[in-house]
Amino acid sequence: MGLCFTDANHDEFTDVVAGSFLYSNPGGNLERGWKRTRIVDGMDIYFATDVDGDNDCDLIGIMGDTVYWIEANDEKATSWKTHPVGKVAKGRTQGSFKAKLRPGEKPQLVFTRGKNLYVLEIPPDPARNSWPLHRISTEIEEEGLAVGDIDGDGDIDIAAVQSDGHHVLWLENPGSLSVQWKMHVVGVQESDSQTWLDRIALADLNGDGRLDIIATEERPDQKMDAHLYWFEAPADAKAGKWTRHTIARHRSLNSMDIGDVDGDGTIDIVVAEHTDQNDQGARDNLLVIYLNKDQRRSWMPTVVERGPHSSHLGARLVDLDNDGSPEIVSFAWSQYKDVHLWKKTVSGRKRKSD
């Protein structure tokens, strides 16, 4: 439960933090061995952000009901120390985002914990000051989050999944972190009761200047009945009708990321199937990029891999070798011991390595 990216050792290459481990980038040659360092045993790490303004890597993780600031002891990130900074409800965190929900030098850390949505502030002096922690909603599911100015009023709102698991919603920024944020329901899924909404993203898919919401569904089995949707934003995000469009249908889609993969100026969507809920999973999991053509008039599927690698909270886009083209990094559920990456080769095909 936790996948983030940072240059932990200041070598100008992005490293991978997965679960409680740091995987050090082998200098951009991604097929060489990645050194693995245990950061804190049993902790899920969700954020990499500069906490105190020094040159040592800072991470934020959760273990049990405690949030920790994890600080490297030196610039090379060879050892770590932890500082407890807050208490949260017990549960799982499957959604997290950094965002500036209100003005200030440092971003806030937004994350789910069970059916609670928290915002953690980093104080001016993090070693001495308390870290303000706010619970801004109890009406969301523990799944994906996305942040952006949904209503066009100049501040940052949050898109999420309603606590029933079947409705996409967005939370309106009231200009304060000390109150419950107002919920606006966008739309409902079309599938049966064994399917729930999972990943959430925000992007202007059709070039109209408004943020649309992308959502995936999850299932507890391997049925081909989990949808990838996008909800088209109306002119009035609060009162208008959001139109649901179906892009594709897969097995459980617990992994998604967005970005301009092909460099044409439009936002593409990466999804990966999750089949290892109870065992090692299927042998033909799909990892697919849906290329946005003609500003969402058509979606061109590009299969990266059909193989044995299941994904859960993975399929993340990140440039690991500084060549300007993103790699895809993923991990899974029962396959939790493995972290995978796929790199685009010169021919355009993707090469996979562990």
Short mmCIF file of C-alpha atoms in Angstrom, two decimals:
data_model
loop_
_atom_site.label_atom_id
_atom_site.label_comp_id
_atom_site.label_asym_id
_atom_site.label_seq_id
_atom_site.Cartn_x
_atom_site.Cartn_y
_atom_site.Cartn_z
CA MET A 1 0.00 0.00 0.00
CA GLY A 2 2.19 2.87 -1.03
CA LEU A 3 4.18 3.76 -4.13
CA CYS A 4 6.01 7.05 -4.59
CA PHE A 5 9.09 8.40 -6.33
CA THR A 6 11.97 10.64 -5.28
CA ASP A 7 15.67 11.21 -5.82
CA ALA A 8 16.55 9.92 -2.37
CA ASN A 9 20.35 9.91 -2.77
CA HIS A 10 20.74 13.06 -4.92
CA ASP A 11 22.29 11.35 -7.94
CA GLU A 12 19.82 13.06 -10.32
CA PHE A 13 17.93 9.83 -11.00
CA THR A 14 14.50 9.06 -9.60
CA ASP A 15 14.29 6.21 -7.08
CA VAL A 16 11.26 4.07 -6.21
CA VAL A 17 9.71 3.79 -2.74
CA ALA A 18 7.34 0.81 -2.56
CA GLY A 19 5.73 -0.26 0.70
CA SER A 20 8.51 0.03 3.26
CA PHE A 21 11.46 -0.31 0.85
CA LEU A 22 13.64 2.10 -1.10
CA TYR A 23 14.79 0.85 -4.51
CA SER A 24 17.80 2.90 -5.61
CA ASN A 25 18.01 3.71 -9.30
CA PRO A 26 21.14 2.17 -10.86
CA GLY A 27 22.15 5.39 -12.58
CA GLY A 28 19.58 5.26 -15.35
CA ASN A 29 20.63 1.85 -16.68
CA LEU A 30 17.35 0.30 -15.58
CA GLU A 31 18.27 -3.31 -16.33
CA ARG A 32 21.09 -3.30 -13.81
CA GLY A 33 20.44 -4.39 -10.24
CA TRP A 34 18.43 -2.02 -8.06
CA LYS A 35 19.72 -1.83 -4.49
CA ARG A 36 16.89 -2.43 -2.00
CA THR A 37 16.95 -0.78 1.43
CA ARG A 38 14.42 -1.44 4.18
CA ILE A 39 13.33 1.95 5.48
CA VAL A 40 11.00 1.05 8.36
CA ASP A 41 9.74 -2.48 8.90
CA GLY A 42 5.95 -2.80 8.54
CA MET A 43 5.27 0.75 7.39
CA ASP A 44 3.43 1.83 4.22
CA ILE A 45 5.03 4.95 2.74
CA TYR A 46 2.82 7.23 0.66
CA PHE A 47 4.58 10.57 0.20
CA ALA A 48 7.99 11.92 -0.73
CA THR A 49 8.21 15.67 -0.11
CA ASP A 50 10.69 18.16 1.31
CA VAL A 51 9.63 18.61 4.92
CA ASP A 52 12.40 20.69 6.52
CA GLY A 53 14.30 22.35 3.68
CA ASP A 54 17.57 20.45 4.07
CA ASN A 55 19.26 18.07 1.61
CA ASP A 56 18.11 14.87 3.32
CA CYS A 57 15.26 12.90 1.80
CA ASP A 58 11.91 13.11 3.63
CA LEU A 59 9.06 10.58 3.41
CA ILE A 60 5.65 10.28 5.07
CA GLY A 61 4.21 6.89 6.01
CA ILE A 62 1.56 5.25 8.18
CA MET A 63 1.80 2.25 10.48
CA GLY A 64 -1.24 1.22 12.51
CA ASP A 65 -2.94 4.43 13.65
CA THR A 66 0.19 6.61 13.55
CA VAL A 67 1.49 8.90 10.81
CA TYR A 68 5.29 9.24 10.66
CA TRP A 69 7.74 11.66 9.15
CA ILE A 70 10.69 9.53 8.01
CA GLU A 71 13.94 11.46 7.53
CA ALA A 72 17.16 10.23 5.96
CA ASN A 73 20.19 10.55 8.25
CA ASP A 74 22.42 11.72 5.41
CA GLU A 75 22.27 12.90 1.81
CA LYS A 76 22.85 9.40 0.46
CA ALA A 77 19.81 8.00 2.34
CA THR A 78 21.66 5.04 3.81
CA SER A 79 19.76 5.08 7.12
CA TRP A 80 16.59 6.66 8.49
CA LYS A 81 14.95 8.06 11.61
CA THR A 82 11.24 8.37 12.32
CA HIS A 83 9.13 11.06 13.99
CA PRO A 84 5.48 10.36 14.89
CA VAL A 85 3.41 13.35 13.75
CA GLY A 86 -0.26 12.37 14.04
CA LYS A 87 -2.93 9.82 14.87
CA VAL A 88 -5.52 8.56 12.38
CA ALA A 89 -8.34 6.03 12.34
CA LYS A 90 -7.40 2.42 11.80
CA GLY A 91 -8.07 1.14 8.30
CA ARG A 92 -6.41 1.11 4.91
CA THR A 93 -5.07 3.90 2.75
CA GLN A 94 -5.46 3.35 -0.99
CA GLY A 95 -5.63 6.98 -2.04
CA SER A 96 -3.06 9.73 -1.49
CA PHE A 97 -2.07 13.01 -3.13
CA LYS A 98 0.05 16.09 -2.49
CA ALA A 99 -1.76 19.36 -3.14
CA LYS A 100 -1.92 23.01 -2.16
CA LEU A 101 -5.46 23.14 -0.84
CA ARG A 102 -4.76 26.55 0.62
CA PRO A 103 -1.95 29.08 0.06
CA GLY A 104 1.44 28.46 1.58
CA GLU A 105 4.98 27.38 0.78
CA LYS A 106 4.45 23.69 1.52
CA PRO A 107 1.82 21.38 0.04
CA GLN A 108 -0.69 19.53 2.16
CA LEU A 109 -0.82 15.71 2.21
CA VAL A 110 -4.25 14.30 1.37
CA PHE A 111 -5.02 10.65 2.08
CA THR A 112 -7.79 8.19 2.83
CA ARG A 113 -7.97 6.00 5.92
CA GLY A 114 -10.95 3.70 5.83
CA LYS A 115 -13.94 5.95 5.11
CA ASN A 116 -12.13 9.04 6.35
CA LEU A 117 -10.42 11.69 4.26
CA TYR A 118 -7.52 13.41 6.02
CA VAL A 119 -5.37 16.43 5.25
CA LEU A 120 -2.01 16.69 6.98
CA GLU A 121 -0.19 20.02 7.12
CA ILE A 122 3.58 20.37 7.39
CA PRO A 123 4.37 23.08 9.97
CA PRO A 124 7.08 25.75 9.56
CA ASP A 125 9.35 23.96 12.04
CA PRO A 126 8.44 20.27 11.61
CA ALA A 127 10.81 19.06 14.30
CA ARG A 128 9.34 21.30 17.01
CA ASN A 129 5.85 22.31 15.92
CA SER A 130 2.79 20.05 15.92
CA TRP A 131 1.52 18.87 12.54
CA PRO A 132 -2.12 19.98 12.04
CA LEU A 133 -4.25 17.01 10.97
CA HIS A 134 -7.78 17.56 9.63
CA ARG A 135 -10.55 15.11 8.79
CA ILE A 136 -12.51 16.85 6.04
CA SER A 137 -14.92 14.04 5.11
CA THR A 138 -16.31 10.78 6.47
CA GLU A 139 -18.34 10.07 3.32
CA ILE A 140 -15.66 8.63 1.05
CA GLU A 141 -14.30 5.18 0.34
CA GLU A 142 -10.64 4.31 0.99
CA GLU A 143 -9.91 4.17 -2.75
CA GLY A 144 -8.39 6.58 -5.26
CA LEU A 145 -8.16 10.36 -5.04
CA ALA A 146 -7.44 13.17 -7.48
CA VAL A 147 -7.05 16.91 -6.97
CA GLY A 148 -7.75 19.89 -9.20
CA ASP A 149 -9.91 22.99 -9.64
CA ILE A 150 -13.12 21.21 -10.59
CA ASP A 151 -15.52 24.16 -10.28
CA GLY A 152 -13.21 26.78 -11.80
CA ASP A 153 -13.16 29.08 -8.77
CA GLY A 154 -9.38 29.16 -8.41
CA ASP A 155 -8.86 26.72 -5.54
CA ILE A 156 -8.14 22.99 -5.45
CA ASP A 157 -10.99 20.49 -5.01
CA ILE A 158 -10.84 16.71 -4.52
CA ALA A 159 -12.41 13.88 -6.55
CA ALA A 160 -13.06 10.56 -4.79
CA VAL A 161 -15.38 7.55 -4.43
CA GLN A 162 -18.43 7.76 -2.17
CA SER A 163 -18.51 5.53 0.91
CA ASP A 164 -21.01 3.14 -0.74
CA GLY A 165 -18.39 2.35 -3.39
CA HIS A 166 -20.75 2.99 -6.30
CA HIS A 167 -20.77 6.77 -6.85
CA VAL A 168 -18.11 9.17 -8.12
CA LEU A 169 -18.08 12.46 -6.22
CA TRP A 170 -16.10 15.61 -5.75
CA LEU A 171 -15.55 17.63 -2.60
CA GLU A 172 -15.77 21.41 -2.85
CA ASN A 173 -12.97 23.39 -1.25
CA PRO A 174 -14.58 25.84 1.24
CA GLY A 175 -11.32 27.69 1.87
CA SER A 176 -10.83 25.96 5.21
CA LEU A 177 -9.47 22.65 6.48
CA SER A 178 -11.38 22.89 9.75
CA VAL A 179 -14.83 22.00 8.36
CA GLN A 180 -16.39 19.10 6.49
CA TRP A 181 -16.16 19.67 2.74
CA LYS A 182 -19.42 19.69 0.74
CA MET A 183 -19.94 16.62 -1.40
CA HIS A 184 -21.23 16.71 -5.01
CA VAL A 185 -22.20 13.38 -6.61
CA VAL A 186 -21.08 13.16 -10.23
CA GLY A 187 -22.43 9.81 -11.38
CA VAL A 188 -22.96 6.15 -10.69
CA GLN A 189 -21.39 3.05 -12.17
CA GLU A 190 -23.45 0.71 -14.31
CA SER A 191 -22.19 -2.64 -13.08
CA ASP A 192 -23.64 -5.14 -10.60
CA SER A 193 -23.24 -5.23 -6.82
CA GLN A 194 -20.00 -7.23 -7.09
CA THR A 195 -18.24 -4.30 -8.74
CA TRP A 196 -17.04 -1.15 -6.98
CA LEU A 197 -15.36 2.04 -8.11
CA ASP A 198 -11.65 2.17 -7.40
CA ARG A 199 -9.11 4.47 -9.12
CA ILE A 200 -9.84 8.16 -9.78
CA ALA A 201 -8.07 10.75 -11.95
CA LEU A 202 -8.75 14.31 -13.16
CA ALA A 203 -7.89 15.68 -16.60
CA ASP A 204 -9.35 17.78 -19.40
CA LEU A 205 -9.83 14.94 -21.87
CA ASN A 206 -11.81 16.77 -24.57
CA GLY A 207 -10.08 20.15 -24.64
CA ASP A 208 -13.01 22.23 -23.37
CA GLY A 209 -11.06 23.72 -20.46
CA ARG A 210 -12.94 21.76 -17.78
CA LEU A 211 -11.61 18.90 -15.67
CA ASP A 212 -13.26 15.56 -16.43
CA ILE A 213 -13.14 12.63 -14.01
CA ILE A 214 -11.69 9.24 -15.00
CA ALA A 215 -12.66 6.21 -12.91
CA THR A 216 -12.06 2.47 -12.86
CA GLU A 217 -13.92 -0.43 -11.27
CA GLU A 218 -12.68 -3.36 -9.21
CA ARG A 219 -14.07 -6.87 -8.74
CA PRO A 220 -13.29 -9.72 -6.29
CA ASP A 221 -12.99 -12.25 -9.13
CA GLN A 222 -11.59 -12.58 -12.64
CA LYS A 223 -14.77 -11.73 -14.56
CA MET A 224 -14.35 -9.36 -17.50
CA ASP A 225 -16.79 -6.83 -16.07
CA ALA A 226 -14.78 -3.95 -14.59
CA HIS A 227 -15.17 -0.73 -16.56
CA LEU A 228 -12.92 2.18 -17.36
CA TYR A 229 -15.08 5.33 -17.51
CA TRP A 230 -14.73 9.02 -17.97
CA PHE A 231 -17.32 11.48 -16.71
CA GLU A 232 -17.56 14.54 -18.93
CA ALA A 233 -17.72 17.78 -16.93
CA PRO A 234 -20.65 20.14 -17.58
CA ALA A 235 -20.30 23.93 -17.76
CA ASP A 236 -21.55 24.10 -14.17
CA ALA A 237 -19.74 21.41 -12.16
CA LYS A 238 -22.13 21.83 -9.21
CA ALA A 239 -25.55 21.92 -10.88
CA GLY A 240 -24.93 20.49 -14.34
CA LYS A 241 -25.17 16.88 -15.46
CA TRP A 242 -21.98 14.89 -15.79
CA THR A 243 -22.13 12.49 -18.76
CA ARG A 244 -20.61 9.04 -18.30
CA HIS A 245 -18.66 7.48 -21.18
CA THR A 246 -17.29 3.93 -21.22
CA ILE A 247 -13.80 3.50 -22.65
CA ALA A 248 -13.21 -0.22 -22.04
CA ARG A 249 -14.06 -3.25 -19.93
CA HIS A 250 -11.50 -5.48 -18.21
CA ARG A 251 -10.96 -7.69 -15.22
CA SER A 252 -10.56 -5.82 -11.92
CA LEU A 253 -8.85 -2.46 -12.55
CA ASN A 254 -7.11 -1.44 -9.33
CA SER A 255 -4.30 0.43 -11.09
CA MET A 256 -4.45 3.55 -13.25
CA ASP A 257 -2.35 6.56 -14.17
CA ILE A 258 -2.70 9.36 -16.70
CA GLY A 259 -0.26 11.38 -18.77
CA ASP A 260 0.69 12.36 -22.30
CA VAL A 261 2.39 9.09 -23.20
CA ASP A 262 2.71 9.64 -26.97
CA GLY A 263 3.60 13.34 -26.84
CA ASP A 264 0.66 14.60 -28.87
CA GLY A 265 -0.56 17.07 -26.25
CA THR A 266 -3.55 15.03 -25.03
CA ILE A 267 -3.95 12.99 -21.84
CA ASP A 268 -3.71 9.20 -22.21
CA ILE A 269 -4.76 6.56 -19.67
CA VAL A 270 -2.76 3.58 -18.38
CA VAL A 271 -4.60 0.72 -16.68
CA ALA A 272 -3.57 -2.72 -15.46
CA GLU A 273 -5.57 -5.75 -14.38
CA HIS A 274 -5.63 -7.15 -10.84
CA THR A 275 -6.19 -10.92 -10.67
CA ASP A 276 -4.06 -12.01 -7.69
CA GLN A 277 -6.68 -11.33 -4.99
CA ASN A 278 -6.41 -14.82 -3.47
CA ASP A 279 -3.53 -16.51 -5.29
CA GLN A 280 -0.77 -15.72 -7.74
CA GLY A 281 -3.32 -14.66 -10.35
CA ALA A 282 -3.93 -15.12 -14.04
CA ARG A 283 -1.23 -15.71 -16.61
CA ASP A 284 -2.57 -13.14 -19.05
CA ASN A 285 -3.02 -9.88 -17.12
CA LEU A 286 -3.33 -6.90 -19.42
CA LEU A 287 -1.30 -3.72 -19.02
CA VAL A 288 -2.76 -1.27 -21.54
CA ILE A 289 -2.29 2.35 -22.59
CA TYR A 290 -5.43 3.96 -24.02
CA LEU A 291 -4.19 6.71 -26.33
CA ASN A 292 -6.49 9.72 -26.52
CA LYS A 293 -7.16 10.37 -30.19
CA ASP A 294 -9.09 13.34 -31.58
CA GLN A 295 -9.71 14.71 -28.08
CA ARG A 296 -11.49 11.56 -26.77
CA ARG A 297 -13.46 10.86 -29.98
CA SER A 298 -11.61 7.56 -30.05
CA TRP A 299 -9.33 5.64 -27.71
CA MET A 300 -6.55 3.54 -29.24
CA PRO A 301 -5.56 0.61 -26.99
CA THR A 302 -1.84 -0.16 -26.97
CA VAL A 303 -1.03 -3.40 -25.16
CA VAL A 304 2.17 -3.07 -23.14
CA GLU A 305 2.00 -6.62 -21.81
CA ARG A 306 -0.32 -9.59 -21.65
CA GLY A 307 1.35 -11.70 -19.00
CA PRO A 308 1.53 -13.03 -15.43
CA HIS A 309 2.09 -9.70 -13.68
CA SER A 310 -0.95 -8.56 -11.73
CA SER A 311 -1.17 -4.93 -10.56
CA HIS A 312 -2.71 -3.38 -7.46
CA LEU A 313 -2.24 0.39 -6.87
CA GLY A 314 0.45 0.34 -9.54
CA ALA A 315 0.80 1.07 -13.28
CA ARG A 316 2.38 4.44 -12.46
CA LEU A 317 4.08 6.62 -15.06
CA VAL A 318 7.52 8.00 -14.14
CA ASP A 319 10.69 8.84 -16.08
CA LEU A 320 13.42 6.80 -14.41
CA ASP A 321 16.26 7.17 -16.94
CA ASN A 322 15.87 10.88 -17.75
CA ASP A 323 15.20 10.29 -21.44
CA GLY A 324 11.96 12.29 -21.47
CA SER A 325 9.77 9.20 -21.93
CA PRO A 326 7.96 7.64 -18.94
CA GLU A 327 8.45 4.13 -17.70
CA ILE A 328 5.64 2.20 -15.99
CA VAL A 329 6.16 0.92 -12.44
CA SER A 330 3.81 -1.51 -10.72
CA PHE A 331 3.37 -3.91 -7.84
CA ALA A 332 0.51 -6.10 -6.70
CA TRP A 333 -1.38 -7.94 -3.92
CA SER A 334 -0.42 -11.59 -3.52
CA GLN A 335 2.56 -10.77 -5.76
CA TYR A 336 3.63 -8.11 -3.25
CA LYS A 337 7.23 -9.31 -3.14
CA ASP A 338 7.90 -8.07 -6.68
CA VAL A 339 8.15 -4.58 -8.11
CA HIS A 340 8.02 -4.41 -11.90
CA LEU A 341 8.92 -1.79 -14.46
CA TRP A 342 8.37 -1.57 -18.17
CA LYS A 343 10.63 0.56 -20.38
CA LYS A 344 9.90 1.65 -23.90
CA THR A 345 12.51 0.40 -26.37
CA VAL A 346 13.71 2.18 -29.49
CA SER A 347 11.33 0.13 -31.63
CA GLY A 348 8.39 1.34 -29.55
CA ARG A 349 7.77 -1.97 -27.81
CA LYS A 350 7.93 -2.18 -24.04
CA ARG A 351 10.56 -4.25 -22.30
CA LYS A 352 9.74 -5.55 -18.84
CA SER A 353 12.20 -6.10 -16.02
CA ASP A 354 11.95 -6.88 -12.28
#
